[in-house]
Structure formats: C-alpha cells, structure tokens
C-alpha cells in the first residue's frame, strides 16, 4: 500500500500545473464479460461509437493487450466490440489498466483455487446444517445478496450501471470479501483443508481465501491508480474504461477519493 500512496502523491503534486489543460473525461462502463441478452458486442460497440473515445482502457494487463488481436474470444463483449471500434477508428489507443500478472499472482500465492473451493465448502456445510448460528446468519445474508444481485441484473445493461445496482453490489461484495472470512476463521475445517501451490508448498483454505479477499482491495486500488496515471499522461482526452460491472462501484469510489484535478468522471447512463 505504501507503493500505491507514493504514486498517488507523485501524481497529485502535478495538480497545480494542470490548470492550462482540459480535464480528461473518464467514462466508466460496467460490463458483463460474455455475450448475453443483457449485453452483446454490437450493443457495446454502439455505445462506444456514440461516446467516440480517444482511448479504450481494458480490464487486461500488458501481456493480454499485446495479444489482443490474436487471442480473440468469440463470446467476449469487450474484446469484440473494441476490435470493431479500433478497426473503425484506428488512431484510438487500446491500453491496459489491470493489476499486472493478475492470474499468475493469484495462482502462485494460492488464492486460486482456494477461493472457489472455500465457498463451495461453506455452502456444503450450510446445506448440512453444520455451521454455527452466527455463521449460518452470515452465509444466508450472502445467499440473499446474490439473489438480489441476479434479480436486479435481469433489468438490463442500463440497470447494471445504475446507482441502485452499485449499492446492492457493494453490499454483496463486502459480505464475500469481508464477512465470509469470519466463517473461515471460526470454523476449524478451513484450517485443515489444503491445496498445493505451484512451488510445492501447501496453503490452507483459510489462509488462501483470506489472501484472495485482501487481493480484492489491492487489485481495485491498483486499477484505479493505473487509470489515474493514464488520465494524467493523456490530458484532455476522452477515455472509456471497460470493467466488469462488479468492479465499477469500487473503481468509481477510488477515482473520486484519489481525484487529482486532472480528470472528471462522466456518467454515460445519466447524461439526460
């Protein structure tokens, strides 16, 4: 975190010298990654074509961006819409803002697959009535939050980018990344189940899941700082940030918190 704050400090001291520039406009678009009735590549392309950004910021790291046109996923909303946009407007920059080496970092530190295995184990214990009363209450809150999130998401793409969805999503993510650790910390079984990391060392479900939860905060902070850095490097430009909808509320809050005077956040879905 010290590294993050140093970057923020270095960026913020330049605020005094930014008055002669137009502010960079940041459009944060919450997406679902795979094509569905809620969002498909054509719908996303039409949105991009209306905004006409100078820069696309992708939830990818530099390695993924380097292979962006080579490893094309047929069901990817962001990739297919972006490629179509970049072909129409070839001067557009296509840049990463993801935590560098995200997937390898999670695997090497044992966060994956302990994340999914832990939640599956919690669910199994819950279904067998083996959680204590407090932990049962926490997990029921998690299940109810998931149901609310899914129900609201069926309202469509615009609804996914609403303040109401952000509120439901924030609540759900807080339970997943903070409250569920109360279960893994208090139930002994999570300290006795292990996975083997790539280096051959074992890590318990309890420890691996906690690392994964902590990474949620680190990852979102890193992405926000990468966005701020890009905004400063491309002053006065129009930037669209394509991020998974579950990150949108967090990134937006961080951009507001770390605001350095060089950018403004534009809500595409609440313009009128």
mmCIF file of C-alpha atoms in Angstrom:
data_model
loop_
_atom_site.group_PDB
_atom_site.id
_atom_site.type_symbol
_atom_site.label_atom_id
_atom_site.label_comp_id
_atom_site.label_asym_id
_atom_site.label_seq_id
_atom_site.Cartn_x
_atom_site.Cartn_y
_atom_site.Cartn_z
ATOM 1 C CA UNK A 1 0.000 0.000 0.000
ATOM 2 C CA UNK A 2 2.946 2.326 0.622
ATOM 3 C CA UNK A 3 3.842 1.948 -3.064
ATOM 4 C CA UNK A 4 0.308 2.953 -4.047
ATOM 5 C CA UNK A 5 0.316 6.076 -1.910
ATOM 6 C CA UNK A 6 3.691 7.178 -3.258
ATOM 7 C CA UNK A 7 2.334 7.005 -6.790
ATOM 8 C CA UNK A 8 -0.742 8.969 -5.755
ATOM 9 C CA UNK A 9 1.443 11.618 -4.141
ATOM 10 C CA UNK A 10 3.613 11.972 -7.243
ATOM 11 C CA UNK A 11 0.520 12.317 -9.383
ATOM 12 C CA UNK A 12 -1.256 14.767 -7.102
ATOM 13 C CA UNK A 13 1.599 17.268 -6.858
ATOM 14 C CA UNK A 14 1.174 17.883 -10.566
ATOM 15 C CA UNK A 15 -2.358 19.193 -9.978
ATOM 16 C CA UNK A 16 -1.023 22.752 -9.622
ATOM 17 C CA UNK A 17 0.335 22.576 -13.163
ATOM 18 C CA UNK A 18 -2.788 21.140 -14.777
ATOM 19 C CA UNK A 19 -4.904 24.278 -14.971
ATOM 20 C CA UNK A 20 -3.967 25.027 -18.596
ATOM 21 C CA UNK A 21 -5.340 21.692 -19.806
ATOM 22 C CA UNK A 22 -8.849 20.477 -20.425
ATOM 23 C CA UNK A 23 -9.758 17.781 -17.963
ATOM 24 C CA UNK A 24 -9.591 14.199 -19.155
ATOM 25 C CA UNK A 25 -13.078 12.719 -19.365
ATOM 26 C CA UNK A 26 -13.471 9.265 -17.833
ATOM 27 C CA UNK A 27 -16.457 7.131 -18.779
ATOM 28 C CA UNK A 28 -16.637 4.053 -16.517
ATOM 29 C CA UNK A 29 -18.742 1.402 -18.231
ATOM 30 C CA UNK A 30 -19.669 -1.646 -16.172
ATOM 31 C CA UNK A 31 -19.889 -4.694 -18.419
ATOM 32 C CA UNK A 32 -20.651 -8.390 -18.335
ATOM 33 C CA UNK A 33 -17.785 -10.187 -19.985
ATOM 34 C CA UNK A 34 -19.720 -12.719 -22.059
ATOM 35 C CA UNK A 35 -22.417 -12.045 -24.640
ATOM 36 C CA UNK A 36 -25.983 -12.455 -23.374
ATOM 37 C CA UNK A 37 -29.428 -10.896 -23.588
ATOM 38 C CA UNK A 38 -28.208 -8.205 -21.209
ATOM 39 C CA UNK A 39 -25.234 -7.145 -23.323
ATOM 40 C CA UNK A 40 -23.695 -8.248 -26.608
ATOM 41 C CA UNK A 41 -20.737 -6.919 -28.640
ATOM 42 C CA UNK A 42 -22.950 -4.944 -31.024
ATOM 43 C CA UNK A 43 -24.693 -3.135 -28.164
ATOM 44 C CA UNK A 44 -21.345 -2.271 -26.614
ATOM 45 C CA UNK A 45 -19.920 -1.135 -29.958
ATOM 46 C CA UNK A 46 -22.861 1.219 -30.463
ATOM 47 C CA UNK A 47 -22.200 2.740 -27.045
ATOM 48 C CA UNK A 48 -18.513 3.232 -27.897
ATOM 49 C CA UNK A 49 -19.417 4.702 -31.273
ATOM 50 C CA UNK A 50 -21.660 7.254 -29.567
ATOM 51 C CA UNK A 51 -19.055 8.313 -26.995
ATOM 52 C CA UNK A 52 -16.164 8.162 -29.522
ATOM 53 C CA UNK A 53 -13.326 7.809 -27.009
ATOM 54 C CA UNK A 54 -9.701 8.575 -27.865
ATOM 55 C CA UNK A 55 -8.576 5.769 -25.552
ATOM 56 C CA UNK A 56 -10.040 2.430 -24.522
ATOM 57 C CA UNK A 57 -8.903 1.120 -21.154
ATOM 58 C CA UNK A 58 -9.323 -2.627 -20.829
ATOM 59 C CA UNK A 59 -9.508 -4.899 -17.787
ATOM 60 C CA UNK A 60 -6.387 -6.636 -19.118
ATOM 61 C CA UNK A 61 -2.701 -6.473 -18.284
ATOM 62 C CA UNK A 62 0.042 -5.551 -20.762
ATOM 63 C CA UNK A 63 0.597 -9.153 -21.891
ATOM 64 C CA UNK A 64 -3.078 -9.615 -22.702
ATOM 65 C CA UNK A 65 -3.213 -6.305 -24.571
ATOM 66 C CA UNK A 66 -0.170 -7.302 -26.643
ATOM 67 C CA UNK A 67 -2.107 -10.362 -27.862
ATOM 68 C CA UNK A 68 -5.450 -8.569 -28.081
ATOM 69 C CA UNK A 69 -5.995 -9.184 -31.794
ATOM 70 C CA UNK A 70 -4.533 -12.690 -31.737
ATOM 71 C CA UNK A 71 -6.399 -14.473 -28.959
ATOM 72 C CA UNK A 72 -9.958 -13.366 -29.721
ATOM 73 C CA UNK A 73 -12.647 -14.926 -27.531
ATOM 74 C CA UNK A 74 -15.822 -15.296 -29.620
ATOM 75 C CA UNK A 75 -18.175 -14.550 -26.695
ATOM 76 C CA UNK A 76 -16.238 -11.618 -25.239
ATOM 77 C CA UNK A 77 -18.271 -8.412 -25.253
ATOM 78 C CA UNK A 78 -15.354 -6.086 -24.587
ATOM 79 C CA UNK A 79 -12.891 -7.669 -26.989
ATOM 80 C CA UNK A 80 -15.210 -7.992 -29.980
ATOM 81 C CA UNK A 81 -16.787 -4.567 -29.533
ATOM 82 C CA UNK A 82 -13.375 -2.959 -29.034
ATOM 83 C CA UNK A 83 -11.817 -4.613 -32.072
ATOM 84 C CA UNK A 84 -14.699 -3.383 -34.215
ATOM 85 C CA UNK A 85 -14.274 0.117 -32.799
ATOM 86 C CA UNK A 86 -10.495 0.074 -33.280
ATOM 87 C CA UNK A 87 -10.929 -1.020 -36.883
ATOM 88 C CA UNK A 88 -13.297 1.896 -37.498
ATOM 89 C CA UNK A 89 -11.123 4.377 -35.574
ATOM 90 C CA UNK A 90 -7.535 3.076 -35.945
ATOM 91 C CA UNK A 91 -5.971 6.070 -34.152
ATOM 92 C CA UNK A 92 -7.671 5.030 -30.908
ATOM 93 C CA UNK A 93 -5.316 3.792 -28.193
ATOM 94 C CA UNK A 94 -6.124 0.423 -26.611
ATOM 95 C CA UNK A 95 -4.446 0.252 -23.217
ATOM 96 C CA UNK A 96 -4.451 -1.968 -20.088
ATOM 97 C CA UNK A 97 -5.389 -0.931 -16.569
ATOM 98 C CA UNK A 98 -5.444 -4.321 -14.845
ATOM 99 C CA UNK A 99 -3.196 -5.414 -11.969
ATOM 100 C CA UNK A 100 -0.139 -6.722 -13.824
ATOM 101 C CA UNK A 101 0.041 -10.503 -13.900
ATOM 102 C CA UNK A 102 -3.258 -10.878 -12.038
ATOM 103 C CA UNK A 103 -3.962 -14.531 -12.820
ATOM 104 C CA UNK A 104 -0.413 -15.783 -12.236
ATOM 105 C CA UNK A 105 -0.223 -13.778 -8.999
ATOM 106 C CA UNK A 106 -3.376 -15.389 -7.626
ATOM 107 C CA UNK A 107 -2.282 -18.893 -8.581
ATOM 108 C CA UNK A 108 1.287 -18.578 -7.291
ATOM 109 C CA UNK A 109 0.068 -17.270 -3.930
ATOM 110 C CA UNK A 110 -2.566 -19.967 -3.506
ATOM 111 C CA UNK A 111 -5.560 -17.624 -3.775
ATOM 112 C CA UNK A 112 -6.750 -19.760 -6.661
ATOM 113 C CA UNK A 113 -8.273 -22.359 -6.396
ATOM 114 C CA UNK A 114 -8.829 -21.822 -2.650
ATOM 115 C CA UNK A 115 -11.328 -19.038 -3.468
ATOM 116 C CA UNK A 116 -13.873 -21.304 -5.176
ATOM 117 C CA UNK A 117 -13.106 -24.330 -3.020
ATOM 118 C CA UNK A 118 -13.706 -22.323 0.152
ATOM 119 C CA UNK A 119 -17.090 -21.002 -0.942
ATOM 120 C CA UNK A 120 -18.121 -24.497 -2.066
ATOM 121 C CA UNK A 121 -17.146 -25.853 1.342
ATOM 122 C CA UNK A 122 -19.090 -23.130 3.149
ATOM 123 C CA UNK A 123 -22.099 -23.942 1.006
ATOM 124 C CA UNK A 124 -21.760 -27.656 1.734
ATOM 125 C CA UNK A 125 -21.536 -27.052 5.489
ATOM 126 C CA UNK A 126 -24.551 -24.773 5.311
ATOM 127 C CA UNK A 127 -26.640 -27.311 3.417
ATOM 128 C CA UNK A 128 -25.766 -29.960 6.016
ATOM 129 C CA UNK A 129 -26.617 -27.565 8.892
ATOM 130 C CA UNK A 130 -23.042 -27.788 10.180
ATOM 131 C CA UNK A 131 -22.395 -24.042 10.543
ATOM 132 C CA UNK A 132 -22.980 -22.400 13.912
ATOM 133 C CA UNK A 133 -25.831 -19.898 14.253
ATOM 134 C CA UNK A 134 -23.722 -16.787 13.630
ATOM 135 C CA UNK A 135 -22.034 -18.245 10.566
ATOM 136 C CA UNK A 136 -25.356 -19.522 9.250
ATOM 137 C CA UNK A 137 -26.709 -15.965 9.517
ATOM 138 C CA UNK A 138 -23.707 -14.583 7.600
ATOM 139 C CA UNK A 139 -23.998 -17.128 4.821
ATOM 140 C CA UNK A 140 -27.748 -16.619 4.452
ATOM 141 C CA UNK A 141 -27.068 -12.895 4.041
ATOM 142 C CA UNK A 142 -24.591 -13.765 1.304
ATOM 143 C CA UNK A 143 -27.096 -16.005 -0.488
ATOM 144 C CA UNK A 144 -29.808 -13.344 -0.256
ATOM 145 C CA UNK A 145 -27.430 -10.693 -1.592
ATOM 146 C CA UNK A 146 -26.591 -12.926 -4.550
ATOM 147 C CA UNK A 147 -30.282 -13.416 -5.295
ATOM 148 C CA UNK A 148 -30.913 -9.665 -5.186
ATOM 149 C CA UNK A 149 -27.947 -9.036 -7.471
ATOM 150 C CA UNK A 150 -29.096 -11.609 -10.027
ATOM 151 C CA UNK A 151 -32.689 -10.353 -9.964
ATOM 152 C CA UNK A 152 -31.621 -6.747 -10.491
ATOM 153 C CA UNK A 153 -29.207 -7.656 -13.285
ATOM 154 C CA UNK A 154 -32.092 -9.037 -15.340
ATOM 155 C CA UNK A 155 -33.392 -5.490 -15.724
ATOM 156 C CA UNK A 156 -30.772 -4.851 -18.410
ATOM 157 C CA UNK A 157 -27.484 -3.164 -19.215
ATOM 158 C CA UNK A 158 -28.516 0.316 -18.091
ATOM 159 C CA UNK A 159 -29.737 -1.073 -14.765
ATOM 160 C CA UNK A 160 -26.344 -2.733 -14.242
ATOM 161 C CA UNK A 161 -24.799 0.734 -14.403
ATOM 162 C CA UNK A 162 -27.257 2.353 -12.010
ATOM 163 C CA UNK A 163 -26.670 3.701 -8.512
ATOM 164 C CA UNK A 164 -29.143 1.113 -7.229
ATOM 165 C CA UNK A 165 -27.106 -1.761 -8.632
ATOM 166 C CA UNK A 166 -23.891 -0.263 -7.248
ATOM 167 C CA UNK A 167 -25.465 -0.230 -3.802
ATOM 168 C CA UNK A 168 -26.578 -3.878 -3.985
ATOM 169 C CA UNK A 169 -23.237 -4.908 -5.459
ATOM 170 C CA UNK A 170 -21.228 -3.071 -2.800
ATOM 171 C CA UNK A 171 -23.193 -4.862 -0.078
ATOM 172 C CA UNK A 172 -22.721 -8.270 -1.714
ATOM 173 C CA UNK A 173 -19.002 -7.798 -2.330
ATOM 174 C CA UNK A 174 -18.473 -6.637 1.242
ATOM 175 C CA UNK A 175 -20.023 -9.861 2.529
ATOM 176 C CA UNK A 176 -17.975 -12.019 0.152
ATOM 177 C CA UNK A 177 -14.632 -10.360 0.826
ATOM 178 C CA UNK A 178 -15.000 -9.434 4.480
ATOM 179 C CA UNK A 179 -17.852 -11.214 6.269
ATOM 180 C CA UNK A 180 -17.228 -14.711 4.904
ATOM 181 C CA UNK A 181 -13.741 -14.651 6.433
ATOM 182 C CA UNK A 182 -15.466 -14.695 9.841
ATOM 183 C CA UNK A 183 -16.740 -18.131 8.865
ATOM 184 C CA UNK A 184 -13.368 -19.407 7.641
ATOM 185 C CA UNK A 185 -11.623 -18.011 10.733
ATOM 186 C CA UNK A 186 -14.025 -19.615 13.212
ATOM 187 C CA UNK A 187 -14.701 -22.994 11.592
ATOM 188 C CA UNK A 188 -11.747 -25.347 12.197
ATOM 189 C CA UNK A 189 -12.233 -27.322 8.999
ATOM 190 C CA UNK A 190 -10.894 -24.432 6.878
ATOM 191 C CA UNK A 191 -7.521 -24.686 8.611
ATOM 192 C CA UNK A 192 -7.352 -28.420 7.879
ATOM 193 C CA UNK A 193 -8.109 -28.389 4.149
ATOM 194 C CA UNK A 194 -5.192 -27.583 1.849
ATOM 195 C CA UNK A 195 -4.196 -27.022 -1.755
ATOM 196 C CA UNK A 196 -0.679 -27.231 -3.161
ATOM 197 C CA UNK A 197 0.782 -24.103 -4.709
ATOM 198 C CA UNK A 198 2.960 -24.213 -7.862
ATOM 199 C CA UNK A 199 6.101 -24.031 -5.684
ATOM 200 C CA UNK A 200 5.043 -27.243 -3.917
ATOM 201 C CA UNK A 201 4.096 -25.590 -0.625
ATOM 202 C CA UNK A 202 0.675 -26.222 0.905
ATOM 203 C CA UNK A 203 -1.744 -23.491 1.864
ATOM 204 C CA UNK A 204 -4.936 -23.898 3.872
ATOM 205 C CA UNK A 205 -8.340 -22.880 2.609
ATOM 206 C CA UNK A 206 -8.462 -20.368 5.466
ATOM 207 C CA UNK A 207 -5.207 -18.656 4.530
ATOM 208 C CA UNK A 208 -5.724 -18.826 0.773
ATOM 209 C CA UNK A 209 -9.231 -17.389 0.945
ATOM 210 C CA UNK A 210 -8.095 -14.545 3.184
ATOM 211 C CA UNK A 211 -5.312 -13.698 0.726
ATOM 212 C CA UNK A 212 -7.848 -13.721 -2.096
ATOM 213 C CA UNK A 213 -10.110 -11.351 -0.154
ATOM 214 C CA UNK A 214 -7.224 -8.976 0.562
ATOM 215 C CA UNK A 215 -6.289 -9.063 -3.115
ATOM 216 C CA UNK A 216 -9.732 -7.703 -3.978
ATOM 217 C CA UNK A 217 -8.791 -4.408 -2.322
ATOM 218 C CA UNK A 218 -5.247 -4.374 -3.696
ATOM 219 C CA UNK A 219 -6.446 -5.142 -7.217
ATOM 220 C CA UNK A 220 -9.078 -2.406 -7.304
ATOM 221 C CA UNK A 221 -6.657 0.149 -5.873
ATOM 222 C CA UNK A 222 -4.047 -0.816 -8.471
ATOM 223 C CA UNK A 223 -6.579 -0.495 -11.294
ATOM 224 C CA UNK A 224 -7.716 2.921 -10.072
ATOM 225 C CA UNK A 225 -4.130 4.181 -9.909
ATOM 226 C CA UNK A 226 -3.403 2.854 -13.409
ATOM 227 C CA UNK A 227 -6.447 4.786 -14.645
ATOM 228 C CA UNK A 228 -5.298 7.977 -12.907
ATOM 229 C CA UNK A 229 -1.828 7.595 -14.396
ATOM 230 C CA UNK A 230 -3.280 7.183 -17.898
ATOM 231 C CA UNK A 231 -5.565 10.194 -17.414
ATOM 232 C CA UNK A 232 -2.569 12.315 -16.442
ATOM 233 C CA UNK A 233 -0.479 11.078 -19.363
ATOM 234 C CA UNK A 234 -3.275 11.845 -21.849
ATOM 235 C CA UNK A 235 -4.676 15.130 -20.608
ATOM 236 C CA UNK A 236 -7.791 16.400 -22.305
ATOM 237 C CA UNK A 237 -8.619 13.068 -23.943
ATOM 238 C CA UNK A 238 -11.827 11.090 -23.748
ATOM 239 C CA UNK A 239 -11.305 7.694 -22.114
ATOM 240 C CA UNK A 240 -13.730 4.782 -21.819
ATOM 241 C CA UNK A 241 -12.945 2.322 -19.015
ATOM 242 C CA UNK A 242 -14.414 -1.112 -19.704
ATOM 243 C CA UNK A 243 -14.592 -3.013 -16.453
ATOM 244 C CA UNK A 244 -16.574 -5.917 -15.088
ATOM 245 C CA UNK A 245 -19.699 -4.464 -13.513
ATOM 246 C CA UNK A 246 -18.780 -5.802 -10.068
ATOM 247 C CA UNK A 247 -15.699 -3.557 -10.059
ATOM 248 C CA UNK A 248 -17.445 -0.396 -11.210
ATOM 249 C CA UNK A 249 -18.644 0.932 -7.853
ATOM 250 C CA UNK A 250 -15.248 0.345 -6.238
ATOM 251 C CA UNK A 251 -13.213 1.932 -9.023
ATOM 252 C CA UNK A 252 -15.537 4.932 -9.200
ATOM 253 C CA UNK A 253 -15.275 5.491 -5.443
ATOM 254 C CA UNK A 254 -11.488 5.292 -5.590
ATOM 255 C CA UNK A 255 -11.285 7.706 -8.519
ATOM 256 C CA UNK A 256 -13.389 10.150 -6.528
ATOM 257 C CA UNK A 257 -11.287 9.585 -3.410
ATOM 258 C CA UNK A 258 -7.937 9.985 -5.193
ATOM 259 C CA UNK A 259 -9.075 12.773 -7.511
ATOM 260 C CA UNK A 260 -6.038 14.828 -8.526
ATOM 261 C CA UNK A 261 -7.701 17.592 -10.547
ATOM 262 C CA UNK A 262 -6.757 16.162 -13.939
ATOM 263 C CA UNK A 263 -9.971 14.323 -14.779
ATOM 264 C CA UNK A 264 -13.717 14.302 -14.459
ATOM 265 C CA UNK A 265 -15.960 11.254 -14.262
ATOM 266 C CA UNK A 266 -18.797 11.275 -16.764
ATOM 267 C CA UNK A 267 -21.810 9.023 -16.150
ATOM 268 C CA UNK A 268 -22.861 7.956 -19.640
ATOM 269 C CA UNK A 269 -26.096 6.441 -18.344
ATOM 270 C CA UNK A 270 -27.247 9.576 -16.507
ATOM 271 C CA UNK A 271 -26.454 12.252 -19.066
ATOM 272 C CA UNK A 272 -30.056 13.296 -19.640
#
